[in-house]
Amino acid sequence: MFAHLFKCFQTYAKKNSIQPQNDSTNLLKIQKNDPRNIMWGYLRAALRGDKEAQYKMGMSYLNGQLGLDRSYSHAEKWLEQAAHQGHQHAKKELQDAYNKLAFS
């Protein structure tokens, strides 16, 4: 079910005309006491290319936060996207994860 919602939301986000740089500002307006609203706000911004939101999505999947189940594959996807845009914390998280795998 989440995959279907994700595809619908992705289609909606692509059609929406709000620019990615506005999303980081808009995230501050999201109700802090509702993890679902926060997650959907991050997802919307991440799909538009906001590297901070991509990092937050990656960390949320990595730690099983904001109502998301822990998923290393989803975490890696979002962290890689943020890292490719120069997000330093995302690069460090990926490096740490790869080092843990290499030395396990």
Coordinates of N, CA and C in Angstrom, one line a residue, residues 1-98:
M1 N 0.8 -1.2 0.0 CA 0.0 0.0 0.0 C 0.9 1.3 0.0
F2 N 2.0 1.2 0.8 CA 2.8 2.4 0.8 C 3.4 2.7 -0.5
A3 N 3.8 1.6 -1.3 CA 4.4 1.8 -2.6 C 3.4 2.6 -3.5
H4 N 2.1 2.2 -3.4 CA 1.1 2.9 -4.3 C 0.9 4.3 -3.9
L5 N 0.9 4.6 -2.6 CA 0.8 6.0 -2.1 C 2.0 6.8 -2.5
F6 N 3.2 6.1 -2.4 CA 4.4 6.8 -2.8 C 4.4 7.2 -4.3
K7 N 3.9 6.3 -5.2 CA 3.8 6.6 -6.6 C 2.8 7.7 -6.9
C8 N 1.7 7.7 -6.2 CA 0.7 8.8 -6.4 C 1.3 10.1 -5.9
F9 N 2.0 10.1 -4.8 CA 2.5 11.3 -4.3 C 3.7 11.8 -5.2
Q10 N 4.4 10.9 -5.7 CA 5.5 11.3 -6.6 C 5.0 11.9 -7.9
T11 N 3.9 11.4 -8.4 CA 3.3 12.0 -9.6 C 2.7 13.4 -9.2
Y12 N 2.1 13.5 -8.1 CA 1.6 14.8 -7.7 C 2.7 15.8 -7.5
A13 N 3.8 15.4 -6.9 CA 4.9 16.3 -6.6 C 5.6 16.8 -7.9
K14 N 5.7 15.9 -8.9 CA 6.2 16.3 -10.2 C 5.4 17.4 -10.9
K15 N 4.1 17.3 -10.7 CA 3.2 18.2 -11.4 C 3.1 19.5 -10.7
N16 N 3.4 19.6 -9.4 CA 3.3 20.8 -8.6 C 4.4 21.8 -9.0
S17 N 4.1 23.0 -9.0 CA 5.0 24.0 -9.5 C 5.9 24.7 -8.5
I18 N 5.8 24.3 -7.2 CA 6.6 24.9 -6.2 C 8.0 24.5 -6.4
Q19 N 9.0 25.4 -6.2 CA 10.4 25.1 -6.4 C 11.0 24.4 -5.2
P20 N 12.0 23.5 -5.4 CA 12.6 22.8 -4.3 C 13.1 23.7 -3.2
Q21 N 13.8 24.8 -3.5 CA 14.4 25.6 -2.5 C 13.3 26.2 -1.5
N22 N 12.1 26.2 -1.9 CA 11.0 26.7 -1.0 C 10.6 25.6 0.0
D23 N 10.9 24.3 -0.3 CA 10.4 23.2 0.5 C 11.1 23.2 1.9
S24 N 12.4 23.6 1.9 CA 13.1 23.6 3.2 C 12.4 24.6 4.1
T25 N 12.1 25.7 3.6 CA 11.4 26.7 4.4 C 10.0 26.2 4.8
N26 N 9.3 25.6 3.9 CA 8.0 25.1 4.2 C 8.0 24.0 5.3
L27 N 9.1 23.2 5.3 CA 9.2 22.1 6.3 C 9.1 22.7 7.7
L28 N 9.5 23.9 7.9 CA 9.5 24.5 9.3 C 8.1 24.7 9.8
K29 N 7.2 24.8 8.8 CA 5.8 25.1 9.1 C 5.0 23.9 9.5
I30 N 5.5 22.7 9.2 CA 4.8 21.4 9.5 C 4.6 21.2 11.0
Q31 N 3.5 20.7 11.3 CA 3.2 20.5 12.8 C 4.3 19.5 13.3
K32 N 5.0 19.9 14.3 CA 6.1 19.1 14.9 C 5.5 17.9 15.7
N33 N 4.3 17.9 16.1 CA 3.8 16.8 16.9 C 3.1 15.7 16.1
D34 N 3.2 15.8 14.8 CA 2.6 14.8 13.9 C 3.6 14.2 13.0
P35 N 4.2 13.1 13.3 CA 5.3 12.5 12.5 C 4.8 12.2 11.1
R36 N 3.6 11.9 10.9 CA 3.1 11.6 9.5 C 3.2 12.9 8.6
N37 N 2.8 14.0 9.2 CA 2.9 15.2 8.4 C 4.4 15.6 8.1
I38 N 5.2 15.4 9.1 CA 6.6 15.6 8.9 C 7.2 14.7 7.8
M39 N 6.9 13.4 7.9 CA 7.4 12.5 6.8 C 6.9 12.9 5.5
W40 N 5.6 13.2 5.3 CA 5.1 13.6 4.0 C 5.7 14.9 3.5
G41 N 5.9 15.8 4.4 CA 6.6 17.0 4.0 C 8.0 16.8 3.5
Y42 N 8.8 15.9 4.2 CA 10.1 15.6 3.8 C 10.1 14.8 2.5
L43 N 9.1 13.9 2.3 CA 9.0 13.1 1.1 C 8.7 14.1 -0.1
R44 N 7.8 15.0 0.1 CA 7.5 15.9 -1.0 C 8.7 16.7 -1.4
A45 N 9.5 17.2 -0.4 CA 10.7 18.0 -0.7 C 11.8 17.1 -1.3
A46 N 11.9 15.9 -0.8 CA 12.9 15.0 -1.3 C 12.7 14.7 -2.7
L47 N 11.5 14.4 -3.1 CA 11.1 14.1 -4.5 C 11.4 15.2 -5.4
R48 N 11.4 16.4 -4.9 CA 11.7 17.6 -5.7 C 13.2 17.9 -5.8
G49 N 14.0 17.1 -5.1 CA 15.5 17.3 -5.1 C 16.1 18.1 -4.0
D50 N 15.3 18.3 -2.9 CA 15.9 19.0 -1.7 C 16.8 18.1 -1.0
K51 N 18.1 18.4 -1.0 CA 19.1 17.5 -0.4 C 18.9 17.3 1.1
E52 N 18.5 18.3 1.8 CA 18.3 18.2 3.3 C 17.1 17.2 3.5
A53 N 16.1 17.4 2.8 CA 14.9 16.5 2.9 C 15.3 15.0 2.5
Q54 N 16.1 14.9 1.5 CA 16.6 13.5 1.1 C 17.4 12.9 2.3
Y55 N 18.2 13.7 2.9 CA 19.0 13.3 4.1 C 18.1 12.9 5.2
K56 N 17.1 13.7 5.5 CA 16.1 13.4 6.6 C 15.3 12.1 6.3
M57 N 14.9 11.9 5.0 CA 14.2 10.7 4.7 C 15.2 9.5 4.9
G58 N 16.4 9.6 4.4 CA 17.4 8.5 4.6 C 17.6 8.2 6.1
M59 N 17.7 9.2 6.9 CA 17.9 9.0 8.3 C 16.7 8.4 9.0
S60 N 15.5 8.8 8.5 CA 14.2 8.3 9.1 C 14.1 6.8 8.8
Y61 N 14.5 6.4 7.5 CA 14.4 5.0 7.2 C 15.5 4.2 8.0
L62 N 16.7 4.8 8.1 CA 17.8 4.1 8.8 C 17.4 3.8 10.2
N63 N 16.7 4.8 10.9 CA 16.4 4.6 12.3 C 15.0 4.2 12.6
G64 N 14.2 4.0 11.5 CA 12.8 3.6 11.8 C 12.0 4.7 12.5
Q65 N 12.1 6.0 12.0 CA 11.5 7.1 12.6 C 10.3 7.6 11.7
L66 N 9.5 8.5 12.3 CA 8.4 9.2 11.6 C 7.4 8.2 11.0
G67 N 7.2 7.1 11.7 CA 6.2 6.1 11.3 C 6.7 5.2 10.2
L68 N 8.0 5.3 9.8 CA 8.5 4.5 8.7 C 9.2 3.2 9.4
D69 N 9.0 2.1 8.7 CA 9.7 0.9 9.1 C 11.2 1.1 8.7
R70 N 12.1 0.5 9.5 CA 13.5 0.6 9.2 C 13.8 -0.2 7.9
S71 N 14.4 0.5 7.0 CA 14.7 -0.1 5.7 C 16.1 0.4 5.2
Y72 N 17.1 -0.4 5.2 CA 18.4 0.0 4.8 C 18.5 0.3 3.3
S73 N 17.7 -0.4 2.5 CA 17.7 -0.1 1.1 C 17.1 1.3 0.8
H74 N 16.0 1.6 1.5 CA 15.4 2.9 1.3 C 16.3 4.0 1.9
A75 N 16.9 3.7 3.0 CA 17.9 4.7 3.6 C 19.0 5.0 2.7
E76 N 19.6 3.9 2.1 CA 20.7 4.1 1.2 C 20.3 4.9 0.0
K77 N 19.2 4.7 -0.6 CA 18.7 5.4 -1.8 C 18.6 6.9 -1.5
W78 N 18.0 7.3 -0.4 CA 17.8 8.7 -0.1 C 19.2 9.3 0.3
L79 N 20.0 8.6 1.1 CA 21.3 9.2 1.5 C 22.2 9.4 0.3
E80 N 22.1 8.4 -0.7 CA 23.0 8.6 -1.9 C 22.5 9.8 -2.7
Q81 N 21.2 10.0 -2.8 CA 20.8 11.2 -3.5 C 21.2 12.5 -2.9
A82 N 21.2 12.5 -1.6 CA 21.6 13.7 -0.9 C 23.1 13.9 -1.0
A83 N 23.9 12.8 -0.9 CA 25.3 12.8 -1.0 C 25.8 13.3 -2.4
H84 N 25.1 12.8 -3.4 CA 25.4 13.2 -4.8 C 25.2 14.7 -5.0
Q85 N 24.4 15.4 -4.1 CA 24.2 16.8 -4.2 C 25.2 17.6 -3.2
G86 N 26.1 16.8 -2.6 CA 27.0 17.5 -1.7 C 26.7 17.5 -0.3
H87 N 25.7 16.8 0.2 CA 25.3 16.9 1.6 C 26.3 16.1 2.4
Q88 N 27.1 16.8 3.2 CA 28.2 16.2 4.0 C 27.8 15.1 5.0
H89 N 26.7 15.4 5.7 CA 26.3 14.4 6.7 C 25.8 13.1 6.0
A90 N 25.2 13.2 4.8 CA 24.8 12.0 4.1 C 26.0 11.2 3.6
K91 N 27.0 11.9 3.2 CA 28.2 11.3 2.8 C 28.8 10.5 3.9
K92 N 28.9 11.1 5.1 CA 29.4 10.5 6.3 C 28.6 9.3 6.7
E93 N 27.3 9.4 6.7 CA 26.4 8.2 7.1 C 26.7 7.1 6.1
L94 N 26.8 7.3 4.8 CA 27.0 6.3 3.9 C 28.4 5.6 4.1
Q95 N 29.4 6.4 4.3 CA 30.7 5.9 4.5 C 30.8 5.1 5.8
D96 N 30.1 5.5 6.9 CA 30.1 4.7 8.1 C 29.4 3.4 7.9
A97 N 28.3 3.4 7.1 CA 27.5 2.2 6.9 C 28.3 1.2 6.0
Y98 N 29.0 1.7 5.0 CA 29.8 0.9 4.2 C 31.0 0.3 5.0

